[in-house]
Amino acid sequence: MGKVIKFKGWLSIKTITIFQTSDMHGYIFPTSYMTRNENQPFGLLKATNNYNKEKAGLAEDSSILISNGDTIQGSPFAHYLHSKYNSAGRLTNLFNRVGYDAGIPGNHEFNYGQEYVKEGYEHLE
């Protein structure tokens, strides 16, 4: 799940494990919403669970979690949030709770318009 990078500092070598997610498309739960009781291999909750398991075996402050975009658009849930609230804040607040260190917008972030992206990203910490 993570990529290990070693680099030399002034006095020592430090190992950093980089974790990344990409193309979450607003899927929070591991379901496509097509049938009940699905357990698909995707969704923010499943990725977070896997990340936490991997991170638990690492030294403190030795990992970075990055989102490579396409997070706030694509799932039926994301569409519902857009239609009902016209805000991506509920989704971006969940990413805050996971503890992402950095992220970049993907091309699908702009499907609902630039203002939607701007408003949603204002919630990021």
Coordinates of C-alpha atoms in Angstrom, one line a residue:
M1 CA 0.0 0.0 0.0
G2 CA 2.8 2.4 0.8
K3 CA 6.0 3.3 -1.0
V4 CA 9.2 3.5 1.0
I5 CA 11.6 6.3 0.3
K6 CA 14.9 6.7 2.1
F7 CA 16.8 9.9 2.1
K8 CA 19.9 11.2 3.8
G9 CA 19.5 14.1 6.2
W10 CA 22.4 16.0 7.8
L11 CA 22.9 13.4 10.5
S12 CA 20.9 10.3 9.6
I13 CA 18.9 8.4 7.1
K14 CA 15.1 8.5 7.6
T15 CA 12.6 6.2 6.0
I16 CA 9.3 7.8 4.9
T17 CA 6.4 5.7 3.7
I18 CA 4.1 7.4 1.3
F19 CA 0.5 6.3 1.1
Q20 CA -1.8 7.7 -1.6
T21 CA -5.4 7.4 -2.7
S22 CA -6.7 8.3 -6.1
D23 CA -10.1 8.5 -7.8
M24 CA -12.3 8.0 -4.7
H25 CA -15.1 9.8 -6.6
G26 CA -17.1 10.5 -3.5
Y27 CA -17.4 6.8 -2.5
I28 CA -17.3 6.8 1.3
F29 CA -18.8 3.4 1.9
P30 CA -17.6 0.2 0.1
T31 CA -20.7 0.0 -2.0
S32 CA -21.9 0.9 -5.5
Y33 CA -25.4 1.4 -4.1
M34 CA -26.7 -1.1 -6.6
T35 CA -27.6 -3.9 -4.2
R36 CA -27.8 -4.2 -0.4
N37 CA -25.0 -5.5 1.7
E38 CA -22.2 -4.9 -0.8
N39 CA -18.6 -5.0 0.3
Q40 CA -16.7 -3.6 -2.7
P41 CA -12.9 -3.1 -2.6
F42 CA -13.2 0.7 -2.6
G43 CA -14.5 3.6 -0.6
L44 CA -12.9 6.1 1.8
L45 CA -13.8 4.0 4.9
K46 CA -12.1 0.9 3.5
A47 CA -9.1 2.8 2.4
T48 CA -8.8 4.5 5.8
N49 CA -9.0 1.1 7.6
N50 CA -6.2 -0.3 5.4
Y51 CA -4.1 2.8 5.9
N52 CA -4.5 2.7 9.7
K53 CA -3.5 -1.0 9.8
E54 CA -0.4 -0.3 7.7
K55 CA 0.5 2.9 9.6
A56 CA 0.2 1.2 13.0
G57 CA 3.4 -0.8 12.2
L58 CA 5.5 2.3 11.4
A59 CA 7.5 4.6 13.5
E60 CA 5.6 7.8 14.5
D61 CA 5.9 10.6 11.9
S62 CA 7.3 8.4 9.3
S63 CA 4.5 8.4 6.8
I64 CA 2.7 10.8 4.5
L65 CA -0.9 10.4 3.2
I66 CA -1.7 12.1 -0.1
S67 CA -4.9 12.3 -2.2
N68 CA -4.3 12.4 -5.9
G69 CA -7.6 13.9 -6.7
D70 CA -11.0 13.0 -8.1
T71 CA -12.5 12.9 -4.6
I72 CA -15.8 15.0 -4.5
Q73 CA -17.6 13.7 -7.6
G74 CA -18.8 10.4 -9.1
S75 CA -20.8 8.3 -6.6
P76 CA -24.5 8.5 -6.1
F77 CA -23.8 9.7 -2.6
A78 CA -21.6 12.6 -3.9
H79 CA -24.3 13.5 -6.5
Y80 CA -26.9 13.5 -3.7
L81 CA -24.8 15.9 -1.6
H82 CA -24.3 18.2 -4.6
S83 CA -28.1 18.1 -5.4
K84 CA -29.3 18.6 -1.8
Y85 CA -26.6 21.0 -0.3
N86 CA -24.6 22.3 -3.3
S87 CA -21.6 21.8 -1.1
A88 CA -18.6 19.4 -1.1
G89 CA -17.9 20.4 2.5
R90 CA -19.4 17.2 3.9
L91 CA -17.1 15.1 1.8
T92 CA -13.9 17.2 2.4
N93 CA -14.6 17.2 6.1
L94 CA -14.4 13.4 6.0
F95 CA -11.0 13.6 4.4
N96 CA -9.9 15.9 7.2
R97 CA -10.9 13.3 9.7
V98 CA -8.7 10.7 8.0
G99 CA -5.7 12.9 8.3
Y100 CA -4.5 13.5 4.8
D101 CA -1.2 15.5 4.7
A102 CA -1.6 16.8 1.2
G103 CA -3.8 16.5 -1.9
I104 CA -4.3 17.8 -5.4
P105 CA -7.5 18.4 -7.3
G106 CA -8.3 16.0 -10.1
N107 CA -10.0 16.8 -13.4
H108 CA -13.4 15.5 -12.1
E109 CA -13.3 17.9 -9.2
F110 CA -14.5 20.5 -11.7
N111 CA -17.5 18.6 -13.0
Y112 CA -19.8 20.7 -10.8
G113 CA -18.0 23.9 -11.5
Q114 CA -15.1 25.9 -10.1
E115 CA -17.1 27.5 -7.3
Y116 CA -18.1 24.0 -6.0
V117 CA -14.5 23.0 -5.9
K118 CA -13.5 26.2 -4.2
E119 CA -16.2 26.0 -1.6
G120 CA -15.4 22.3 -0.8
Y121 CA -11.7 22.9 -0.5
E122 CA -12.2 25.8 1.9
H123 CA -13.2 23.1 4.4
L124 CA -9.8 21.3 4.2
E125 CA -7.4 21.7 7.0

